[in-house]
CSV table of C-alpha atoms in Angstrom, one decimal:
chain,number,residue,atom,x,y,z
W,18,UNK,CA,35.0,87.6,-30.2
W,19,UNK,CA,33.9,85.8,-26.7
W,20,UNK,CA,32.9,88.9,-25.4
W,21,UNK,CA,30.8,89.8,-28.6
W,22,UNK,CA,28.8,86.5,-28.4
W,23,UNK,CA,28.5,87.1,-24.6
W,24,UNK,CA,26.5,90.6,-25.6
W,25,UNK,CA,25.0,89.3,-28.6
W,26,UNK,CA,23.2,86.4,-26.6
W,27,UNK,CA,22.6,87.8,-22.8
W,28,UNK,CA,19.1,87.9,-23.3
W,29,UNK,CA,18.3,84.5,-24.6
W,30,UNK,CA,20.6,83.2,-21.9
W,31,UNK,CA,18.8,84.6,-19.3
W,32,UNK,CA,15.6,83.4,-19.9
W,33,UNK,CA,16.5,80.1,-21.5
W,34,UNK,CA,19.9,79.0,-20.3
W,35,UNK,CA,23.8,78.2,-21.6
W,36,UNK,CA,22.3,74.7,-22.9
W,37,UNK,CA,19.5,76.4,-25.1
W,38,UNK,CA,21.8,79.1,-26.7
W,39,UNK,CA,24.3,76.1,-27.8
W,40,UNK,CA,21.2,73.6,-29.6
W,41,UNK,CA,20.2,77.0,-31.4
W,42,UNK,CA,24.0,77.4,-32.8
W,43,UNK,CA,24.9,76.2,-36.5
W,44,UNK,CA,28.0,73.5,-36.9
W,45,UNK,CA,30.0,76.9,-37.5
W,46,UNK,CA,29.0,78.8,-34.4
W,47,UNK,CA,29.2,75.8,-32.2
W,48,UNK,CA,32.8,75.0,-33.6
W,49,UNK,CA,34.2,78.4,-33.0
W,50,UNK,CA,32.9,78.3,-29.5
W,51,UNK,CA,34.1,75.0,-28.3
W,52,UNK,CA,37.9,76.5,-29.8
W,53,UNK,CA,37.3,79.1,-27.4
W,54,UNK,CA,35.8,76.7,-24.5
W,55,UNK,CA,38.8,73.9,-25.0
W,56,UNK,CA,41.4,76.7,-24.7
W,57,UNK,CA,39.6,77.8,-21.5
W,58,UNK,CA,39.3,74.8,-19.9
W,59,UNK,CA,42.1,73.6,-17.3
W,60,UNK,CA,40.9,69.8,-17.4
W,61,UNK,CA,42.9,67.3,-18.2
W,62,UNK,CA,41.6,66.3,-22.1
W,63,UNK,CA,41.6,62.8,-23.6
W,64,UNK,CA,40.8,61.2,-26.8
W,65,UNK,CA,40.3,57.2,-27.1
W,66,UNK,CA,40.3,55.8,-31.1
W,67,UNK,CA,40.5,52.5,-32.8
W,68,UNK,CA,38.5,50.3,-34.6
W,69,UNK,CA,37.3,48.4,-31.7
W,70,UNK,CA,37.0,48.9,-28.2
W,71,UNK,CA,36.9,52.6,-28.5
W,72,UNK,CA,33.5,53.2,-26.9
W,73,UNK,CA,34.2,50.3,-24.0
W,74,UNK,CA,37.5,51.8,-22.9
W,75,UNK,CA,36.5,55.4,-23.0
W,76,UNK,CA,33.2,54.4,-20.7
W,77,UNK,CA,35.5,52.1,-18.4
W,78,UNK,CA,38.1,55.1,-18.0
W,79,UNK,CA,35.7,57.5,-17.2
W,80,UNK,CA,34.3,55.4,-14.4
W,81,UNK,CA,37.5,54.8,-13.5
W,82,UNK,CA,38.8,58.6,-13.3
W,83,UNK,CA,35.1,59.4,-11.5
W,84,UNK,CA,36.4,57.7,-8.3
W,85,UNK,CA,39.5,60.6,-7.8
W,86,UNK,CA,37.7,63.9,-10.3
W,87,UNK,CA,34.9,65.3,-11.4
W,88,UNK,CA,34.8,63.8,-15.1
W,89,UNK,CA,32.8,64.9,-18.2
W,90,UNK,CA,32.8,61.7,-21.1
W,91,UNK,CA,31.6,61.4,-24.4
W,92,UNK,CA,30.5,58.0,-25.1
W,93,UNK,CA,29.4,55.8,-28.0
W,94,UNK,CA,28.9,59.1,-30.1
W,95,UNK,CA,32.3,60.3,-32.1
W,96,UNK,CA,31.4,62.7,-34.7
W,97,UNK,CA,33.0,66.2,-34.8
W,98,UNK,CA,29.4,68.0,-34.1
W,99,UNK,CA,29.3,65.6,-31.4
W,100,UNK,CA,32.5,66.3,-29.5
W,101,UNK,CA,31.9,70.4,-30.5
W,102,UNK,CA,28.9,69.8,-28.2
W,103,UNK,CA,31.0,68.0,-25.3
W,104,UNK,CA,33.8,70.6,-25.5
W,105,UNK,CA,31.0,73.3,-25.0
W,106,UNK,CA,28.5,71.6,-22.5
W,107,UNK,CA,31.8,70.3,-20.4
W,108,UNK,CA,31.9,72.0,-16.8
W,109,UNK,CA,34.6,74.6,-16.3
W,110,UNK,CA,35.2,73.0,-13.1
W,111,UNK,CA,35.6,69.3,-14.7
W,112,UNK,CA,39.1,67.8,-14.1
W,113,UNK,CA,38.7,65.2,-17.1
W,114,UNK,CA,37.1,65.6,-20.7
W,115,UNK,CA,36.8,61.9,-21.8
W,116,UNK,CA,35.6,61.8,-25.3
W,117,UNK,CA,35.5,58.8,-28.0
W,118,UNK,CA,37.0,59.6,-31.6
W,119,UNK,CA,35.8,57.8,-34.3
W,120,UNK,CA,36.9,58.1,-37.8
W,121,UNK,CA,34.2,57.3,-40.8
W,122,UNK,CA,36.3,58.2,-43.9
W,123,UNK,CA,39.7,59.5,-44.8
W,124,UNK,CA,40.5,62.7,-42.7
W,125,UNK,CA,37.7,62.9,-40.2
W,126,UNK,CA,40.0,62.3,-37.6
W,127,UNK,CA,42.3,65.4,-38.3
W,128,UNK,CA,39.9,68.4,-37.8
W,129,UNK,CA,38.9,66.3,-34.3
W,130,UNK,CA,42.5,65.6,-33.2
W,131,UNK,CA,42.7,69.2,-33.9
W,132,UNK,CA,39.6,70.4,-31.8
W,133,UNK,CA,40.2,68.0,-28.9
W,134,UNK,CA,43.8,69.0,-28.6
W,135,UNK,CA,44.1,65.6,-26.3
W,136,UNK,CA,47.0,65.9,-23.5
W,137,UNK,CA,46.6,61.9,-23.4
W,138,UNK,CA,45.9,59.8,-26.6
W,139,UNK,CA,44.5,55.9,-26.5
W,140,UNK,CA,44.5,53.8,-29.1
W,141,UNK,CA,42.8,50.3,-28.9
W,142,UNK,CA,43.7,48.3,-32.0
W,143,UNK,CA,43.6,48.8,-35.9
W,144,UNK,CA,41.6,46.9,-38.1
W,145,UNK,CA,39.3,46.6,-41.4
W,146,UNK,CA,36.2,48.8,-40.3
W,147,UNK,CA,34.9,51.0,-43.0
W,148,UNK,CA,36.6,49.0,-45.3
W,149,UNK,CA,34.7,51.3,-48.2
W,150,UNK,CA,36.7,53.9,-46.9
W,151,UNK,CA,39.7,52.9,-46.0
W,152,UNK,CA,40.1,49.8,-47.9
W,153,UNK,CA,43.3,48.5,-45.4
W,154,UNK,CA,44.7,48.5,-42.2
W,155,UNK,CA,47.5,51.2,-43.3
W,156,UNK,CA,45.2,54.1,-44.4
W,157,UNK,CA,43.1,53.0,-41.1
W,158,UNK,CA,46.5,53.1,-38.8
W,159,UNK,CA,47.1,56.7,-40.7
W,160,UNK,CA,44.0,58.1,-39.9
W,161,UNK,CA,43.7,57.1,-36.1
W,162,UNK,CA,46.9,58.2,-35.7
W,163,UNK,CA,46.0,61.4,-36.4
W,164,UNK,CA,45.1,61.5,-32.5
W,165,UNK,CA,48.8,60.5,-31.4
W,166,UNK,CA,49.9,63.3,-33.9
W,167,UNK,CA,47.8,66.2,-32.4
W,168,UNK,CA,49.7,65.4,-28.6
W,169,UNK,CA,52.5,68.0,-27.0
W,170,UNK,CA,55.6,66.9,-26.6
W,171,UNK,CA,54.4,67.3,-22.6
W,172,UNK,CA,51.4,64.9,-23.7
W,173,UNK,CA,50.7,61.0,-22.8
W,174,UNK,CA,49.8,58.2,-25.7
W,175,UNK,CA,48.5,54.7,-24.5
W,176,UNK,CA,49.4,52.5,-27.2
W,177,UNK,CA,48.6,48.7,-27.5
W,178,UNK,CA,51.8,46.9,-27.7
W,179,UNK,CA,50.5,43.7,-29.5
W,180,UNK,CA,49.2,45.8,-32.7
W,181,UNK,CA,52.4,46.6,-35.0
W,182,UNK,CA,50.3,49.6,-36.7
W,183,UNK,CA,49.8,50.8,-33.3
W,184,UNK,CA,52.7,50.8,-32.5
W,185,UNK,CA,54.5,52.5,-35.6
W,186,UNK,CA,52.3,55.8,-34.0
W,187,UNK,CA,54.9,56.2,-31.8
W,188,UNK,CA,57.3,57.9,-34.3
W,189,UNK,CA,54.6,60.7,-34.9
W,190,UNK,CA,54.8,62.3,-31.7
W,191,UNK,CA,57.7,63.8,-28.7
W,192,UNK,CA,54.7,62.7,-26.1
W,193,UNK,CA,55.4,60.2,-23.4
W,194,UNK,CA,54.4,56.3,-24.9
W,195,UNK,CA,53.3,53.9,-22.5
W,196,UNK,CA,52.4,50.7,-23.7
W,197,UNK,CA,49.9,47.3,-23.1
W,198,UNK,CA,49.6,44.2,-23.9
W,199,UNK,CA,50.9,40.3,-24.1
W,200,UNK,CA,54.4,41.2,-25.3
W,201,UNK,CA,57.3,41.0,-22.7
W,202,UNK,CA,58.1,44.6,-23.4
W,203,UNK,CA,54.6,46.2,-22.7
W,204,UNK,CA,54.7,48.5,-19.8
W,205,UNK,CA,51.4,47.1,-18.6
W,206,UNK,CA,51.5,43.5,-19.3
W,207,UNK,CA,49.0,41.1,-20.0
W,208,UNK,CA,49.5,38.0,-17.5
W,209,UNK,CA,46.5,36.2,-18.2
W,210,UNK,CA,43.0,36.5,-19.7
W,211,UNK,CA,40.4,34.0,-18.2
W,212,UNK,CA,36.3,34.3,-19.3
W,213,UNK,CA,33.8,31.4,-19.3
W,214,UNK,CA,30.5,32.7,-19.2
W,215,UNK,CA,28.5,32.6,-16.3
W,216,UNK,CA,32.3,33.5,-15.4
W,217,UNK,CA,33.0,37.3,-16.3
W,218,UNK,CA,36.2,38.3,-17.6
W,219,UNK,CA,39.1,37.9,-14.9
W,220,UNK,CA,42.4,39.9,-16.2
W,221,UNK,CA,46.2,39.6,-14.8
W,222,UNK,CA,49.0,42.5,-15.4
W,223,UNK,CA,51.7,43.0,-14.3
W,224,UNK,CA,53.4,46.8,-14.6
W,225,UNK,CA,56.2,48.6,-12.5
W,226,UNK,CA,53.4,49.5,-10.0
W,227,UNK,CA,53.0,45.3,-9.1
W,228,UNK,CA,51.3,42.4,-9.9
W,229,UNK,CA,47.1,43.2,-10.5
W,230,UNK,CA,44.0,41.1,-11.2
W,231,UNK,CA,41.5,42.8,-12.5
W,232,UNK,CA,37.8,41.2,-12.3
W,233,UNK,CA,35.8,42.7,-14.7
W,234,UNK,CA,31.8,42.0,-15.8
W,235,UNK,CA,32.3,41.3,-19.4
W,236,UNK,CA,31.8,37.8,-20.8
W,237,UNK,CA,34.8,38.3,-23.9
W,238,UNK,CA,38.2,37.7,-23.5
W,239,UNK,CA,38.5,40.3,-26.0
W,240,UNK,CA,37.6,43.3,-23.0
W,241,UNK,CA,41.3,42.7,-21.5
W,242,UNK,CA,42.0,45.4,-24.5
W,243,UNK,CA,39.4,47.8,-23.2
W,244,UNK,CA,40.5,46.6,-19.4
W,245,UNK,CA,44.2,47.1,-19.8
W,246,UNK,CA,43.7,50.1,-21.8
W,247,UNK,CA,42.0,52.0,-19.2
W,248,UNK,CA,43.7,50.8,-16.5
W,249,UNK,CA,47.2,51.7,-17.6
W,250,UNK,CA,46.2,55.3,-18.5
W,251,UNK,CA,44.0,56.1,-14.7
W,252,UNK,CA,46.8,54.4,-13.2
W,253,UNK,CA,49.6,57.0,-15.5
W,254,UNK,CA,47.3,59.6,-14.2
W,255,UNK,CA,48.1,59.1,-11.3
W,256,UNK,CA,45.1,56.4,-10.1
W,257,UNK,CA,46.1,54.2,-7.4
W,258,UNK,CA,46.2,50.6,-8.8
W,259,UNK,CA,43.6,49.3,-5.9
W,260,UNK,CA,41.4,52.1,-6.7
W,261,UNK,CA,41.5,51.7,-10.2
W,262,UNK,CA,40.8,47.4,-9.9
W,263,UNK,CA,37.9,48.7,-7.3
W,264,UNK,CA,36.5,50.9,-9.7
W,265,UNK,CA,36.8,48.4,-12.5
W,266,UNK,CA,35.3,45.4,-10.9
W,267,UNK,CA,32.4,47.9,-10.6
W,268,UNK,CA,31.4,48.8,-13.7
W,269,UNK,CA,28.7,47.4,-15.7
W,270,UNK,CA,29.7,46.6,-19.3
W,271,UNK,CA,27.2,48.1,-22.0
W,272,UNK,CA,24.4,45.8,-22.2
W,273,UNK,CA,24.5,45.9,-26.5
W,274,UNK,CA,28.0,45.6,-26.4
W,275,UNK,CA,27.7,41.6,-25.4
W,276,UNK,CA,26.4,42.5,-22.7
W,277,UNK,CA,23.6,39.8,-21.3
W,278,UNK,CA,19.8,39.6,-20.9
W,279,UNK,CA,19.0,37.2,-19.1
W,280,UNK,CA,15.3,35.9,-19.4
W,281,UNK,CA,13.3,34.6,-16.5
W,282,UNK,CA,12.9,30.3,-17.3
W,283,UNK,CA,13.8,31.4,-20.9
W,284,UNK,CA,17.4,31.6,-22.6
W,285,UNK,CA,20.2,34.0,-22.0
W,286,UNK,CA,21.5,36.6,-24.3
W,287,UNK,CA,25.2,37.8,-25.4
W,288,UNK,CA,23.6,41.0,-26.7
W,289,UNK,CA,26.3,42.1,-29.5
W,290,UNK,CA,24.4,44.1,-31.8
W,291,UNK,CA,26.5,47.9,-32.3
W,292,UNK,CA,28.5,46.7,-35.3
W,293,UNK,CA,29.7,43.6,-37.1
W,294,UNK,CA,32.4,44.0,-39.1
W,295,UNK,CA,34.2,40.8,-40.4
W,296,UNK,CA,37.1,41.1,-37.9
W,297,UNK,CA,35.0,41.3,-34.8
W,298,UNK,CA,33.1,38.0,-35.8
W,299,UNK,CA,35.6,35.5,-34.0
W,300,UNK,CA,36.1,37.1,-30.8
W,301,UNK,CA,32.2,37.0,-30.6
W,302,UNK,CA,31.9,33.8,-31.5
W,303,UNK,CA,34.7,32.8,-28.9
W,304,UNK,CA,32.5,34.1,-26.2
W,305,UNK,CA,30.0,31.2,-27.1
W,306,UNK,CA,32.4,28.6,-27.5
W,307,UNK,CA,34.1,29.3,-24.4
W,308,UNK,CA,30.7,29.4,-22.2
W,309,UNK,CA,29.5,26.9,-19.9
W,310,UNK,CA,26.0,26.1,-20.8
W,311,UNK,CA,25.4,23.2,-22.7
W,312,UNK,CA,22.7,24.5,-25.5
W,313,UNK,CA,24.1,27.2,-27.4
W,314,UNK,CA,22.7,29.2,-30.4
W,315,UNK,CA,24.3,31.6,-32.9
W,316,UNK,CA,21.9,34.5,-34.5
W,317,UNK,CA,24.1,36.4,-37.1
W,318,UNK,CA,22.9,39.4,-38.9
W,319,UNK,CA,24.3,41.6,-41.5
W,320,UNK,CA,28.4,41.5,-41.7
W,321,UNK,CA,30.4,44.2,-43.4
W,322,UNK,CA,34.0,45.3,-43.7
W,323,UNK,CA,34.7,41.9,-45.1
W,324,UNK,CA,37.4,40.8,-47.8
W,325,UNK,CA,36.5,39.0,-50.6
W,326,UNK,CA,32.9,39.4,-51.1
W,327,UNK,CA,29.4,38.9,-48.6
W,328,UNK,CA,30.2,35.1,-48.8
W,329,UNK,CA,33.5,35.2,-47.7
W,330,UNK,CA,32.3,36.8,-44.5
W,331,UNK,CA,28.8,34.8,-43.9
W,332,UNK,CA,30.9,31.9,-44.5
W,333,UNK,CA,33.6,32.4,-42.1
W,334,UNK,CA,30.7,33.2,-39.6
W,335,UNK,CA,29.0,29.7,-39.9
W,336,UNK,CA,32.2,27.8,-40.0
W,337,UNK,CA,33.3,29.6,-36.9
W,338,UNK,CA,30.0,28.8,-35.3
W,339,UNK,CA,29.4,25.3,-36.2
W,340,UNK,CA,31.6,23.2,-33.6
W,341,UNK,CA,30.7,25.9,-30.8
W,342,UNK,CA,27.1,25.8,-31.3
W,343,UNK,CA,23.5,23.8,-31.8
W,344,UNK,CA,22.2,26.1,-34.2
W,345,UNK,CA,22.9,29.0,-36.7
W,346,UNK,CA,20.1,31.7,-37.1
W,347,UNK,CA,20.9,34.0,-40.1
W,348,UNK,CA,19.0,36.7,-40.4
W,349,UNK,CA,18.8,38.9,-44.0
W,350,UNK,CA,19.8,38.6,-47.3
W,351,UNK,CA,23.0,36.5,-47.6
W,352,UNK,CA,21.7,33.3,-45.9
W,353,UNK,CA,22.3,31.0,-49.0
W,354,UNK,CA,26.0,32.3,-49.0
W,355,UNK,CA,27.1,30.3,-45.8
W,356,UNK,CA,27.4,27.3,-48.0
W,357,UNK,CA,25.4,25.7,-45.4
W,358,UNK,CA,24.9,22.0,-46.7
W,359,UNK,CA,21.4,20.3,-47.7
W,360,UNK,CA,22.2,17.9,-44.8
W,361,UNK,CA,22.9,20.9,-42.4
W,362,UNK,CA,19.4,22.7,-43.3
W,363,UNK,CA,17.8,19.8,-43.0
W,364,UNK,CA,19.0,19.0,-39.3
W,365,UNK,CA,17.8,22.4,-38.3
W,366,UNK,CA,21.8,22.9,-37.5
W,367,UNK,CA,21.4,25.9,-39.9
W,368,UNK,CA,18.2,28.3,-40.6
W,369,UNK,CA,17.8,31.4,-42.1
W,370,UNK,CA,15.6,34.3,-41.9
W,371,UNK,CA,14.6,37.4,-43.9
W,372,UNK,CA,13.4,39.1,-41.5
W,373,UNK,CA,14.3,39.8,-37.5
W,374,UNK,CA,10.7,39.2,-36.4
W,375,UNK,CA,10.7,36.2,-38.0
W,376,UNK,CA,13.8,35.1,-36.4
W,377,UNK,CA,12.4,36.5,-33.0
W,378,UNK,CA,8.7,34.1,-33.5
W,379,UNK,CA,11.3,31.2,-33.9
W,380,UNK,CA,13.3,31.6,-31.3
W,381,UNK,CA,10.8,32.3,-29.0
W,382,UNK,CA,8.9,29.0,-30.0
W,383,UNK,CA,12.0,26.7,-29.9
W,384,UNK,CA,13.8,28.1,-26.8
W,385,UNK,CA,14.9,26.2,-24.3
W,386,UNK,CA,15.5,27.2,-20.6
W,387,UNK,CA,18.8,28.3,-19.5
W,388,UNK,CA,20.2,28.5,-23.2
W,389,UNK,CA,22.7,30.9,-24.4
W,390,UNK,CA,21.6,32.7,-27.6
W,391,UNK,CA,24.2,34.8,-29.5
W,392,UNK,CA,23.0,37.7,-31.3
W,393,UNK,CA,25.3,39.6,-33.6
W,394,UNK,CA,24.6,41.9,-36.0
W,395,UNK,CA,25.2,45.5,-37.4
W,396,UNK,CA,23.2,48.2,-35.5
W,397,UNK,CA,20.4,48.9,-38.3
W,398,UNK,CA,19.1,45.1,-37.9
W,399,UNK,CA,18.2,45.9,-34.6
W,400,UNK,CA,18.6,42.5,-33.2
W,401,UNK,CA,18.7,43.2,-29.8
W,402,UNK,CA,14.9,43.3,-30.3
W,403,UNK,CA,15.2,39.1,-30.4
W,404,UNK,CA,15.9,39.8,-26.5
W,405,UNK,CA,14.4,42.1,-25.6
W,406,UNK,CA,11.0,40.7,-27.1
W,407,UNK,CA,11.5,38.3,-23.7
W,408,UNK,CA,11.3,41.6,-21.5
W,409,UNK,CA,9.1,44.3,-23.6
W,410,UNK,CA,6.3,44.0,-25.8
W,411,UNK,CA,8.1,45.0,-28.6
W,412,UNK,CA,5.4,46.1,-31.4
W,413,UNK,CA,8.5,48.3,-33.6
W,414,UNK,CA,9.7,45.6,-36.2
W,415,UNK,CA,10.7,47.9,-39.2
W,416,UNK,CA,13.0,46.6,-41.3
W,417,UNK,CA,14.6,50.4,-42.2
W,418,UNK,CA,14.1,52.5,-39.6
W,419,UNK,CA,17.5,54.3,-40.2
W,420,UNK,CA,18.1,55.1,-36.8
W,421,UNK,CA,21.9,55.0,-35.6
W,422,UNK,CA,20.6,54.0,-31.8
W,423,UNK,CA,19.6,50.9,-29.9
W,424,UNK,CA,16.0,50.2,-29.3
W,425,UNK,CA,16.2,51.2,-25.8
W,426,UNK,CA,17.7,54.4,-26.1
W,427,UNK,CA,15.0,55.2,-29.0
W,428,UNK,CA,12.2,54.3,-26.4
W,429,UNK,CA,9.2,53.6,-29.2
W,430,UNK,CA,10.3,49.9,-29.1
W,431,UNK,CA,6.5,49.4,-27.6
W,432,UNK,CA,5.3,51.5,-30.3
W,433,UNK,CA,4.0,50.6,-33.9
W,434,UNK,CA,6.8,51.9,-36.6
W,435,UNK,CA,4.1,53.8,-38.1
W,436,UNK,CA,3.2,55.3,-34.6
W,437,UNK,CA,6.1,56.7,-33.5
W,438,UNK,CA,6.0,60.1,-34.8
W,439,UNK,CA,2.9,60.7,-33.0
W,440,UNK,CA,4.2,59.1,-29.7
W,441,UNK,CA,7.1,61.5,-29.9
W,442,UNK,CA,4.7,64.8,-30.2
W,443,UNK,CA,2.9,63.4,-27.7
W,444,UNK,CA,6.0,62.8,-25.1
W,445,UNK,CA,7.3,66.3,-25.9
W,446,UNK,CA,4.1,67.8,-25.6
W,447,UNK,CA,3.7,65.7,-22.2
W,448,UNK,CA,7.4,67.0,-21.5
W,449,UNK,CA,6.6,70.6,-21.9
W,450,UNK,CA,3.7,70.5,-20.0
W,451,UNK,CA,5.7,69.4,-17.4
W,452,UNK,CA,8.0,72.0,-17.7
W,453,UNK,CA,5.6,74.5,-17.1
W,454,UNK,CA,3.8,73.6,-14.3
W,455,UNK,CA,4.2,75.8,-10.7
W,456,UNK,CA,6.5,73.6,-8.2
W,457,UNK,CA,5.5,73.8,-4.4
């Protein structure tokens, strides 16, 4: 069959390249050939899930492996069609395929576990995303487990000690278990955990290896999962532990991922704006309560996976916020159901907003220098544009723009909504063009 699409596509190849024949295959095609591409392949395969701290330990582990092997990583995208792509555009001469897993609804994860055919599984944590889906933490801890499942008995699963559904994985493979975490029995143990923003996340562990610190740039305390979950697996692969706490110390977190953006005489951002499900609200809220400047401000967008209704979860967010912070900024339709008091809205200690450019003209009008603004919210809000309004001339304020993709990555956040499909044709017709001109 290889050697049939080898005929069947010689041509093309030639004049347009491996890359071009793979866009121009269907989901079917492209399937079939990264089967045949993974069982090629002599790299060392892994596969990173869990309902938070996925994307943030598969990025940090690839950095990590890139200082001992040529490393190929799929990042922040964890579809099927996706990781197809990755298993066909990875190098034959790659010694690591680093690829994030991601599960949406009940048995996505199978067919990848399947098609990745990971030699070393990683699993983060388990918790209520996709709650629609899933609906508890059991049917979530079944699905990611699908990943542990799919390992050889000759095969490696990092598992975080501290997270009982985690854990229970262990009985659905032969592979090797290493552990992490605060409990006494991890094999990689969590000493100590110290962040303070300006003061980025500092982590101790301890493993048969020695005593470590690891210095880190994230601002959350919530990273030592993503930390120690890298760390342990470069370091089973046979990392040394000083090159893996070099290679740590320098990586730059994801700047959406609170990440900050810092303004010149203007506030500073935690820029947490991928996802908010309910669960993830309190770690990023700790972040502000444990920082070091004095003015602090809490901008909270749309929440999901919650328990209990919309109000349970805007509720929980204000109550979290209010000791920790001089202001809460909602942004969207469920305002009213932080019970905020008449006294509260009155004070200004909580405001809401319908919209994000209206949040954005406020901020931006009351802002004081050297503030720290929280902004949290699920990815199709868009709220990273409140920051970066302080560093572009952001003209894109659509409400519904349906895109899956930070404003950055998009590019056309200096572009009118209703502009940008004529800025596109224009950039790939400026692209082409390009393309085609003679080089000296």
């Amino acid at each position: 069959m290889y050697q049939a699409f080898r005929n069947a596509t010689r041509s093309f190849r030639r004049k347009h390249g491996p890359r071009a024949i793979i866009a121009r295959l269907g989901n079917g095609l492209r399937l079939k050939l990264a089967q045949l591409r993974r069982g090629r392949s002599k790299a060392l395969h892994i596969g990173i899930t869990g309902s938070s701290a996925k994307s943030t330990t598969t990025a940090l582990l690839a950095h990590i492996l890139e200082g001992q092997g040529s490393v190929y990583a799929q990042v922040y995208e964890n579809t099927i069609p996706q990781l197809a792509r990755t298993l066909c555009h990875a190098p034959s001469q790659a010694d690591y395929v680093v690829a994030e897993v991601g599960a949406t609804v009940k048995g996505s994860i199978t067919p990848m576990a399947h098609l990745l055919r990971p030699d070393v599984a990683i699993i983060t944590k388990v918790g209520l995303e996709h709650y629609s889906a899933f609906r508890g933490k059991d049917a979530v801890a079944q699905e990611k487990g699908e990943l542990v499942a799919a390992l050889s008995p000759s095969g490696l699963a990092v598992l975080n000690a501290d997270d009982p559904h985690v854990m229970a994985m262990a009985k659905r493979t032969q592979a090797r278990i290493v552990t992490f975490g605060r409990s006494k029995g991890a094999d990689y143990r969590l000493d100590a955990a110290e962040a303070a923003f300006p003061r980025r996340l500092k982590v101790t562990v301890s493993c048969r290896k020695g005593s470590f610190e690891l210095q880190t740039a994230f601002v959350g305390e919530e990273f030592w999962i993503a930390t120690l979950g890298a760390f342990a697996a470069a370091v089973e692969l046979g990392v040394p532990p000083a090159l893996a706490a070099s290679r740590i110390a320098g990586f730059a977190a994801p700047w959406n991922r609170c990440g900050i953006l810092a303004t010149a005489g203007g506030p500073a951002f935690i820029v947490d704006t991928v996802k908010a499900p309910n669960d993830s609200i309190p770690a990023a809220i700790a972040i502000l309560r444990n920082a070091q400047p004095a003015n602090k401000r809490a901008v909270i967008g749309f929440i999901s996976d919650y328990t209990g209704g919309p109000r349970k979860g805007t509720a929980l967010a204000y109550d979290l916020a209010y000791q920790c912070s001089d202001q809460f900024i909602f942004v969207g339709e469920n305002g009213h159901r932080a019970r905020a008091t008449a006294e509260d809205r009155n004070s200004g200690k909580f405001i809401d907003f319908l919209l994000p450019k209206e949040a954005s003209d406020y901020v931006k009008a009351t802002s004081r220098p050297n503030e720290l603004i929280l902004l949290k919210g699920s990815q199709t809000q868009h709220l990273e544009r409140i920051a970066l309004s302080w560093t572009h001339d952001v003209q894109c304020w659509e409400t519904n723009c349906g895109k899956y993709i930070d404003c950055l990555q998009c590019g056309m956040v200096e572009v009118p909504y209703h502009d940008h499909r004529k800025a596109r044709k224009a950039r790939s017709r400026a692209m082409r063009n390009k393309g085609s001109q003679p080089t000296d």
